[in-house]
Every structure is written in C-alpha cells, then in structure tokens.
Amino acid sequence: LTAEERQAIEEEFGMETYEEEEEGNDINTAMFGQFAGLSYHKTNDEDPYITVKEDDEVDDYRLKSTDNLIASARVDAENGLSRVEVHVYNETDGSFYVHTDFMLDSFPLCLEWIGVDPGNDDSQNGNLLAIGSMDPVIELWDLNVLESAEPVVTLGAPLSAGKKKTKKKGKGHTDSVLGLAWNVHQRTALASSSADKTIRLWDLTTTKTIQTYTHHSNKVELIRWNSEEHSVLASGAHGGEVSVFDVRQPQAVATWELDGDIEALVWLPWDAASFLVGTSDGFVFECNAHTPGKTMKTVHAHDSPITALTASEHISGLIATGSIDETVKVWDFSSSPSMIAAKNHDIGPVFSLSFSPDTPYQLACGGGRGGVKLVNVAENGAVRRRFNERGEAETMHAYELAQREEHERKALRDALAQAEKDEDNEEDDEDNWEDIMDELKVERMKQTPTAKTTTTATESATATTATATATAALKKKNKKKKNKKKTQTHTHTH
C-alpha cells in the first residue's frame, strides 16, 4: 500500500484512536455498546427473571413432619455394586420419590432407622440409618445429608486383612451382622445379632458394647424389642432357635425349637406377650412369651420360605406375609388364622414388608425385582369387609385414600387418551382446512368480473362467503366432536 492508501484506511476505521479510552470510563463503551441494555443484580433474589428461588430449591429436599421414610438396600446383579435408597412417602399430597441414595462398600444384610443422634447437643434428635452387612461392623449414616460419601459413625472394628475371625472382647462382632433393633424407649440402646452366634447391646453415646449375649448355638438371624416391656428382646436363629429374654437378666432365657430356619419375626401390637415367627418351610407360628416351648397357632402360609412378616399397629389381627414365591398375603390372626387376600405385585421374590405407622392399610413391599412398591391393601373388598368393624374410621379413611388414588390414576389415563385424540383432531382439522381452501380457489376461478371495481367486490364477497362457510364447517365439525367428547366423558364418569 502507498502512504496515501494507508492513511485513508486508518482514517476510515479510526485506527489512530483505537487504543484510546474515553476519560472516566473503565470499560470501552465502543466495544461493549451492544450490551448497554443489560442489568446486573447482586443476588438471585433481586433478579426478576429467576422465578425458582434458592429457598424453593432447598424446600424440595427438606423433610416434613408428615413425611414417611422408606429405606431399601439394593444390589446390582450385573456389577455387584450395593447402594441404599431412601424414599419419601407423603399421604397428604400423594408424593412418593427417592430422597437420597448412597453407595456401600459391602453387601447389605439389614437396616434399622434410629431417631437419636448423640452428636446433636441441642436435642439429640436424629435421622440415622444403621446398616449391617457382610462385614462385622455396623455403619450409621445420616439421612439428612444428601448423597453421603461415608457413615458418620462405625460400631465395631473391621477384621484385619488375612486374619481369621476370632473373638475380641469389646471390639464388636467377628462375623456378618444379620439383625439390628433400635430401642425406641431407651433411645441410646441398639441391639445387633450376628453370624458369630452372639447378640450385642450397644451404647450409641459411647459407641461401645454394653453387654454380649451368647445363649444361641447358631447364627442369630433376627432380633426385635417388645413394645411394652422395653427391656425384653426376642431373637431367632438358624436351625429354628427362638429366645425371649430380659437384657437386664440374661441368665433367664425362654426358648423355642421350631422346624426350619427363622426368617422373620414380629411382636403383635394387640397382644404384647405374643409374637409371630416365619420359617424357611413356609410356616407361621404364634408364640407367647409366658409359655416357653409351646406354639399357640400354626399356619402353613406359603409353599416357599417366608422372608417377610409385618403386623398393623392400628387394626387388630391384620398381618401380611411375603415369600420367595413372589406373593404377598393378607391374613386375619385375631382368632382362628385365615387368609383374606393374596396377590403378586410384580416385585419378584418378596424380601421385606412393613405397614405404615400412620396409615393403617398402607403397606411397603420390597422385592428382588422393581425395588420398593406401596400397596393399599384396603383396595381389596374382602379386606375392607373383614376389618371394617375393628377399625371403622381407619378402614373408611383407607378406602377413601384408595378411591382417591384410583381416581387420580384414571384421570391420568383419560388425560393421556384425550391428548392423543386432540392431536389426531388437529391433524384432521388441518387436512379439512386445506380441502376447503382448494375449493375456495376453484370457486374464485369460476367468477367472471365485468369491471375492476365489480371484480374486487365480487372477489371480496366470494372470499367472505367461502371463509364463512369454511369457518362454519369447522365449527360444525368441532361441535360434533365436542358433543362426542361430552358423551364419552359422561360414560367414563358412570
């Protein structure tokens, strides 16, 4: 370029003043002039375009007093990874969702919720989950911490690599932890049972063993505290061993010898001295703590091992059993045991059952396929008729809840079906409109105007008439469809 051409370019594009800034400006306004309309807000609360505030997001994860927690342990069959999922169920708004989950290092065998946190100096109220696994330790996880990476407390000591399982006094279990039971009344007491044939009583404040019980000769599968006698503990072991004892007097132990291995055990809320035992042979035995060695009732409940057993806290005689045969059965154990209903809920082998402490007929089911499922047993007419007299208010409430859930499911199905119909109708309307417009073009071509002004008037009149006809045709068609929809809705309602 010549000197004259270079100077002309610099003058045209302002190259001489390119690096100069206007006095008093920290930012080159020429460069950022296109963003002059942007506004800056110090916090998200001041920004009117952010409608979901931070508090709203926190509320989504904050537990309410009306929430019920359902904890389940799952093992991935493909990669063998273990994890715990904690669901929230709220009867008021009908919500049921996963609140949090976390991974485990060892295969989980038992879970127990604990409502105390010794580390909470203010009230000691807590939301912990105790987990027993193939390892000889008990892990306590804080459910108020979402997606925890590690437990807050560990009871016992893990085995050193390469060492055999030998008893070490005061160190905890030496084999897998098979059962856990938190004492609701003695809030810092936690009992545990193990494949090392012992039962241990833990002090959650010191995280140390208070007492060790060794009266079983086989692996101790289950332990349950009595709801009335707060220091009485029932336990079930491999080989059919069942025991009931007061932890303050471990030398006095009432025992039973039953056929099969003990797979499930539950105290009866309506009879504090009685408990039910489910065995690997498919039998349910009712025993009374005051008559050791004898069974009060015997029922062959399933053809496969009974793996789950629960009793309603609100309705006398109402129990549910689950089995490897993938069925859940509802029973009346008030007098002579009788089965009221049986159903396969598509969850595979049933491993866990639990009635809701708040809603009498709401049953949480855990299986080997499909995870956790909520079942309202009052949806079954036979169940309602059998237990209505014993808890009329609870039964009616459960029935209304079942009706509401069914109505919501039906409304959702109708809405989806109507959306599909509306989509098809829109496509039909578009096709009809195209046909009408084609007819309009043909009608216009038939017109033969004599003057420009007449032509304009005639075309306008023809177009108006054709448009009105098309609109009327569409309205008539839509009216027929609306009448049809009303008839269908009326029929669905009936």
XYZ file of C-alpha atoms in Angstrom:
494
model
C 0.000 0.000 0.000
C 1.080 3.528 -0.626
C 1.268 6.060 2.161
C -1.888 7.766 0.897
C -3.859 4.490 0.812
C -2.682 3.508 4.314
C -3.696 6.898 5.715
C -7.107 6.667 4.077
C -7.748 3.254 5.698
C -6.661 4.483 9.144
C -8.948 7.480 8.889
C -11.873 5.353 7.674
C -11.670 2.800 10.503
C -10.291 5.086 13.242
C -7.101 3.124 13.682
C -5.267 6.124 15.167
C -7.613 6.287 18.214
C -8.269 2.544 18.521
C -6.341 2.047 21.796
C -7.537 5.265 23.457
C -10.247 5.063 26.166
C -12.775 7.730 26.961
C -11.935 9.638 30.100
C -13.788 8.384 33.245
C -14.799 5.027 31.714
C -13.349 1.758 32.979
C -14.795 -0.221 30.065
C -14.504 0.607 26.402
C -18.123 1.554 25.624
C -17.485 1.289 21.928
C -16.602 -2.355 22.300
C -19.452 -3.228 24.711
C -22.044 -0.828 23.432
C -24.259 -3.670 22.196
C -24.723 -4.823 25.808
C -25.787 -1.458 27.137
C -29.298 -2.717 27.921
C -28.120 -5.444 30.298
C -28.782 -5.062 34.029
C -26.714 -6.504 36.856
C -28.129 -7.928 40.104
C -26.022 -8.603 43.165
C -28.126 -11.614 44.248
C -30.507 -14.003 42.524
C -33.329 -12.756 44.748
C -33.082 -9.316 43.085
C -33.300 -10.786 39.589
C -36.972 -10.797 38.486
C -36.269 -13.394 35.789
C -35.197 -16.052 38.281
C -38.539 -17.420 39.419
C -37.212 -20.506 41.254
C -35.516 -19.054 44.320
C -32.803 -20.766 46.308
C -35.162 -21.300 49.255
C -37.596 -23.109 46.956
C -34.843 -25.492 45.862
C -33.924 -26.161 49.488
C -37.583 -26.846 50.358
C -37.651 -29.590 47.743
C -35.137 -31.561 49.846
C -36.319 -30.565 53.323
C -38.185 -33.358 55.137
C -41.624 -32.524 56.537
C -43.261 -33.762 59.712
C -45.859 -35.572 57.568
C -43.243 -37.484 55.548
C -42.654 -41.212 55.975
C -39.193 -42.566 55.133
C -38.745 -45.931 53.432
C -35.164 -47.203 53.276
C -34.205 -50.060 50.973
C -30.892 -51.727 50.155
C -30.233 -52.828 46.595
C -27.501 -54.835 44.889
C -26.877 -54.547 41.156
C -26.819 -58.047 39.702
C -24.550 -57.034 36.813
C -21.702 -55.277 38.609
C -22.366 -56.320 42.218
C -22.452 -52.727 43.491
C -24.509 -52.130 46.640
C -26.445 -48.993 47.488
C -29.189 -47.693 49.760
C -32.181 -45.704 48.518
C -34.326 -43.623 50.870
C -37.843 -42.899 49.579
C -40.230 -40.288 50.937
C -43.958 -41.005 51.044
C -46.416 -38.244 51.951
C -50.044 -39.277 52.207
C -51.286 -35.662 52.202
C -50.060 -34.796 48.710
C -49.637 -38.385 47.473
C -45.934 -37.920 46.684
C -43.514 -40.858 46.553
C -39.944 -40.242 45.423
C -36.284 -41.014 46.154
C -34.982 -38.513 48.706
C -31.341 -39.608 48.708
C -29.112 -42.593 47.980
C -25.542 -43.624 48.661
C -23.138 -46.427 47.803
C -21.965 -49.155 50.191
C -18.654 -50.963 50.347
C -20.127 -54.276 51.462
C -23.187 -56.425 50.730
C -26.069 -55.105 52.936
C -27.995 -57.565 55.105
C -30.175 -55.490 57.460
C -31.339 -51.902 58.020
C -32.673 -50.079 61.080
C -33.785 -46.464 61.453
C -32.520 -44.602 64.538
C -34.211 -41.435 65.772
C -31.414 -40.244 68.027
C -28.099 -38.553 67.272
C -25.767 -38.439 70.300
C -23.667 -35.865 68.471
C -26.577 -33.412 68.389
C -26.025 -31.397 71.574
C -29.242 -29.376 71.209
C -31.917 -32.082 71.281
C -30.193 -35.395 70.451
C -32.918 -35.952 67.856
C -31.513 -37.602 64.762
C -32.303 -39.208 61.444
C -29.782 -42.031 61.176
C -29.815 -45.357 59.379
C -27.919 -48.304 60.848
C -26.693 -50.837 58.284
C -25.437 -54.349 58.893
C -23.501 -56.097 56.164
C -21.155 -58.944 55.373
C -18.517 -57.021 57.330
C -18.533 -57.351 61.148
C -19.168 -53.625 61.653
C -22.322 -51.510 61.897
C -22.410 -48.292 59.902
C -24.550 -45.324 60.920
C -25.469 -42.954 58.069
C -27.015 -39.504 58.426
C -30.121 -39.351 56.201
C -30.238 -35.553 56.500
C -27.052 -35.400 54.425
C -27.884 -35.973 50.779
C -25.727 -38.428 48.849
C -23.372 -39.094 51.755
C -19.909 -40.348 50.945
C -19.273 -42.158 54.237
C -21.022 -43.090 57.511
C -20.909 -40.699 60.444
C -20.218 -43.469 62.977
C -18.993 -47.070 62.789
C -19.649 -49.543 65.607
C -17.074 -52.292 66.000
C -13.795 -52.834 64.232
C -13.212 -54.357 60.785
C -11.188 -57.525 60.533
C -7.556 -57.089 59.597
C -6.600 -58.445 56.205
C -5.521 -62.070 56.311
C -6.661 -62.652 59.922
C -9.176 -65.310 60.925
C -12.491 -64.466 62.618
C -11.636 -64.685 66.319
C -13.473 -63.178 69.268
C -12.017 -59.995 70.689
C -13.708 -58.768 73.843
C -15.224 -55.313 73.488
C -14.281 -54.849 69.857
C -17.621 -55.860 68.346
C -18.805 -58.706 66.152
C -16.390 -61.010 64.373
C -18.707 -62.061 61.548
C -21.516 -60.663 59.384
C -24.168 -58.526 61.087
C -27.556 -60.135 60.361
C -30.019 -58.203 62.548
C -30.471 -54.757 64.117
C -33.046 -53.339 66.550
C -33.176 -49.798 67.976
C -34.905 -49.362 71.336
C -37.463 -46.547 70.911
C -37.815 -46.079 74.675
C -34.172 -46.463 75.692
C -33.077 -44.220 72.867
C -29.320 -44.731 73.101
C -29.574 -48.543 73.047
C -29.046 -50.522 69.845
C -29.084 -54.323 69.679
C -27.338 -56.323 66.974
C -27.180 -60.016 66.052
C -24.517 -61.750 64.049
C -23.348 -64.862 62.292
C -20.819 -65.158 65.134
C -23.758 -66.559 67.228
C -23.868 -63.567 69.580
C -26.178 -60.642 70.359
C -24.623 -57.343 71.365
C -26.113 -54.337 73.131
C -24.534 -51.030 72.114
C -24.458 -47.620 73.783
C -24.793 -45.086 70.979
C -23.366 -42.339 73.194
C -20.026 -44.095 73.687
C -20.302 -46.304 70.553
C -19.180 -49.263 72.674
C -20.666 -52.637 73.601
C -22.523 -52.708 76.924
C -23.288 -56.438 77.026
C -22.774 -59.551 74.908
C -25.258 -62.457 74.960
C -24.094 -65.940 73.932
C -27.053 -68.274 74.612
C -27.575 -69.163 70.910
C -25.681 -72.064 69.336
C -26.278 -70.964 65.712
C -26.187 -67.808 63.616
C -28.607 -65.248 65.047
C -30.779 -64.033 62.176
C -33.247 -61.610 63.818
C -33.876 -59.529 66.942
C -36.933 -57.472 67.980
C -37.653 -55.313 71.047
C -41.006 -55.694 72.809
C -43.153 -52.558 72.516
C -44.477 -52.765 76.111
C -41.661 -54.379 78.097
C -38.853 -52.132 76.944
C -36.005 -54.370 78.130
C -37.378 -57.615 76.637
C -35.772 -58.830 73.423
C -36.846 -61.675 71.103
C -34.341 -63.365 68.804
C -34.431 -66.000 66.096
C -31.503 -68.118 64.965
C -30.522 -70.600 62.297
C -31.869 -74.097 62.916
C -35.197 -72.963 64.419
C -33.905 -71.487 67.683
C -36.108 -68.742 69.195
C -35.481 -66.979 72.500
C -37.061 -64.252 74.638
C -35.108 -62.661 77.475
C -34.730 -59.530 79.558
C -31.410 -57.876 78.759
C -31.048 -56.974 82.449
C -31.277 -60.676 83.418
C -29.530 -62.588 80.603
C -29.400 -65.814 82.609
C -33.210 -66.246 82.375
C -33.961 -67.156 78.757
C -37.232 -68.599 77.408
C -36.622 -70.780 74.342
C -38.496 -72.494 71.491
C -37.333 -75.109 68.986
C -39.191 -74.777 65.661
C -38.877 -76.598 62.338
C -36.843 -74.782 59.687
C -34.660 -71.708 59.874
C -36.048 -68.486 61.364
C -36.568 -65.990 58.534
C -38.990 -63.418 60.038
C -40.161 -62.330 63.492
C -42.594 -59.687 64.750
C -44.264 -58.837 68.068
C -48.073 -58.439 67.918
C -49.164 -54.851 68.748
C -52.569 -56.013 70.055
C -51.051 -58.658 72.376
C -47.769 -57.554 73.917
C -46.818 -61.038 75.121
C -47.278 -62.747 71.732
C -45.119 -62.800 68.620
C -45.144 -64.423 65.176
C -42.293 -66.350 63.585
C -41.913 -67.150 59.864
C -39.706 -70.062 58.819
C -37.916 -71.369 55.764
C -40.508 -74.155 55.496
C -43.288 -71.647 54.787
C -44.927 -71.847 58.238
C -46.058 -69.066 60.572
C -46.039 -69.841 64.295
C -47.651 -67.736 67.005
C -45.866 -67.980 70.353
C -46.466 -66.476 73.789
C -43.599 -65.323 75.981
C -45.307 -66.758 79.075
C -45.411 -70.315 77.656
C -41.881 -71.230 76.504
C -41.501 -74.179 74.164
C -45.153 -74.149 73.003
C -46.798 -72.671 69.911
C -50.293 -71.171 70.137
C -51.124 -71.230 66.406
C -49.544 -72.806 63.326
C -50.313 -71.915 59.716
C -48.771 -73.243 56.509
C -48.800 -69.818 54.853
C -46.590 -70.346 51.760
C -45.074 -73.230 49.841
C -41.740 -71.371 49.793
C -39.715 -69.764 52.598
C -41.386 -66.864 54.386
C -38.997 -63.954 54.083
C -41.170 -61.078 55.358
C -43.723 -60.645 58.113
C -45.440 -57.499 59.457
C -48.388 -56.605 61.701
C -50.573 -53.493 61.614
C -50.236 -51.188 64.614
C -53.808 -49.909 64.141
C -56.006 -52.855 63.125
C -56.175 -55.857 65.455
C -55.430 -59.150 63.698
C -54.184 -57.640 60.431
C -50.866 -59.116 59.286
C -49.109 -59.583 55.946
C -46.641 -62.242 54.833
C -44.214 -62.296 51.919
C -42.321 -65.156 50.362
C -39.831 -66.288 47.766
C -42.893 -67.407 45.762
C -43.360 -63.674 44.898
C -46.761 -63.334 46.593
C -47.945 -61.051 49.389
C -50.763 -62.443 51.522
C -53.056 -60.602 53.936
C -54.227 -62.547 56.998
C -56.585 -62.226 59.942
C -54.813 -63.579 63.043
C -57.291 -62.283 65.622
C -58.784 -65.699 66.431
C -58.523 -68.592 64.013
C -55.963 -67.560 61.340
C -57.469 -67.112 57.880
C -56.111 -65.730 54.618
C -58.094 -62.780 53.256
C -56.214 -61.875 50.074
C -53.160 -62.890 48.041
C -51.502 -61.072 45.172
C -48.336 -60.962 43.106
C -47.241 -57.317 42.962
C -44.586 -57.829 40.259
C -41.627 -57.158 42.548
C -40.089 -60.622 42.319
C -39.238 -62.569 45.486
C -40.552 -60.586 48.475
C -37.784 -59.734 50.940
C -39.361 -57.068 53.131
C -42.808 -55.843 54.259
C -43.811 -53.030 56.577
C -47.150 -51.427 57.443
C -47.133 -47.640 57.684
C -47.104 -46.327 61.273
C -49.551 -43.590 60.238
C -51.795 -45.116 57.552
C -53.212 -48.466 58.760
C -53.606 -50.178 55.389
C -50.601 -48.741 53.557
C -48.034 -51.491 53.009
C -44.464 -51.002 51.763
C -43.126 -54.010 49.826
C -39.516 -54.650 48.881
C -38.605 -57.328 46.346
C -35.817 -58.682 44.251
C -37.176 -57.024 41.127
C -38.538 -53.496 40.817
C -37.415 -52.098 44.169
C -39.985 -50.650 46.584
C -43.723 -50.616 45.921
C -46.532 -49.113 48.005
C -49.737 -51.140 48.264
C -53.024 -50.091 49.831
C -54.483 -53.411 50.967
C -57.886 -51.734 51.564
C -58.358 -51.656 47.795
C -59.351 -55.278 48.204
C -63.039 -55.536 49.097
C -62.573 -58.673 51.195
C -60.010 -56.881 53.372
C -62.346 -53.928 53.925
C -65.283 -56.143 54.839
C -63.240 -58.258 57.261
C -61.596 -55.427 59.226
C -64.219 -52.677 58.966
C -65.789 -53.372 62.367
C -62.431 -53.350 64.185
C -61.346 -50.008 62.859
C -64.237 -48.358 61.068
C -62.649 -44.908 60.940
C -59.306 -46.256 59.766
C -60.972 -48.508 57.198
C -63.067 -45.697 55.745
C -60.016 -43.445 55.607
C -58.044 -46.151 53.822
C -60.926 -46.775 51.425
C -61.185 -43.051 50.622
C -57.433 -42.942 50.056
C -57.650 -45.942 47.727
C -60.545 -44.308 45.837
C -58.600 -41.066 45.506
C -55.520 -42.879 44.184
C -57.665 -44.816 41.701
C -59.397 -41.587 40.612
C -56.005 -39.929 40.053
C -54.787 -42.904 38.003
C -57.999 -42.866 35.941
C -57.765 -39.094 35.402
C -54.186 -39.507 34.188
C -55.196 -42.272 31.759
C -58.110 -40.158 30.447
C -55.871 -37.115 30.049
C -53.321 -39.086 28.043
C -56.051 -40.581 25.848
C -57.625 -37.149 25.314
C -54.240 -35.661 24.385
C -53.830 -38.322 21.701
C -57.335 -37.614 20.388
C -56.715 -33.862 20.312
C -53.515 -34.429 18.373
C -55.388 -36.550 15.826
C -58.179 -33.927 15.625
C -55.667 -31.173 14.928
C -54.262 -33.184 12.049
C -57.815 -33.766 10.713
C -58.639 -30.045 11.005
C -55.501 -29.133 9.068
C -56.468 -31.578 6.283
C -60.064 -30.266 6.198
C -58.872 -26.663 6.043
C -56.607 -27.455 3.090
C -59.550 -29.086 1.268
C -61.749 -26.037 1.912
C -59.053 -23.654 0.656
C -58.709 -25.731 -2.522
C -62.463 -25.459 -3.050
C -62.231 -21.711 -2.473
C -59.590 -21.371 -5.196
C -61.798 -23.292 -7.635
C -64.766 -21.077 -6.715
C -62.736 -17.949 -7.359
C -61.648 -19.189 -10.776
C -65.333 -19.585 -11.788
C -66.019 -15.878 -11.211
C -66.056 -13.631 -14.382
C -65.994 -9.955 -13.324
C -67.138 -7.141 -15.735
C -65.230 -4.256 -14.175
C -62.319 -3.788 -11.815
C -64.443 -2.377 -9.034
C -67.035 -5.109 -9.551
C -64.319 -7.696 -9.694
C -62.904 -6.517 -6.381
C -66.331 -6.506 -4.785
C -67.208 -9.911 -6.190
C -63.905 -11.455 -5.126
C -64.294 -9.913 -1.703
C -67.846 -11.183 -1.352
C -66.902 -14.613 -2.658
C -63.914 -14.821 -0.335
C -66.010 -13.685 2.625
C -68.740 -16.220 1.850
C -66.256 -19.042 1.330
C -64.384 -18.115 4.515
C -67.616 -18.007 6.489
C -68.612 -21.352 5.007
C -65.232 -22.828 5.891
C -65.424 -21.452 9.432
C -68.963 -22.728 9.844
C -67.924 -26.132 8.556
C -65.077 -26.320 11.047
C -67.303 -25.137 13.899
C -69.909 -27.717 12.990
C -67.253 -30.425 12.873
C -65.772 -29.306 16.204
C -69.257 -29.120 17.722
C -69.873 -32.737 16.765
C -66.527 -33.691 18.281
C -67.296 -31.786 21.473
C -70.666 -33.498 21.756
C -68.913 -36.795 21.198
C -66.348 -35.953 23.868
C -69.113 -34.982 26.324
C -70.825 -38.290 25.695
C -67.553 -40.165 26.232
C -66.787 -38.240 29.434
C -70.306 -38.878 30.679
C -69.872 -42.573 30.003
C -66.467 -42.658 31.744
C -67.966 -40.924 34.781
C -70.674 -43.531 35.100
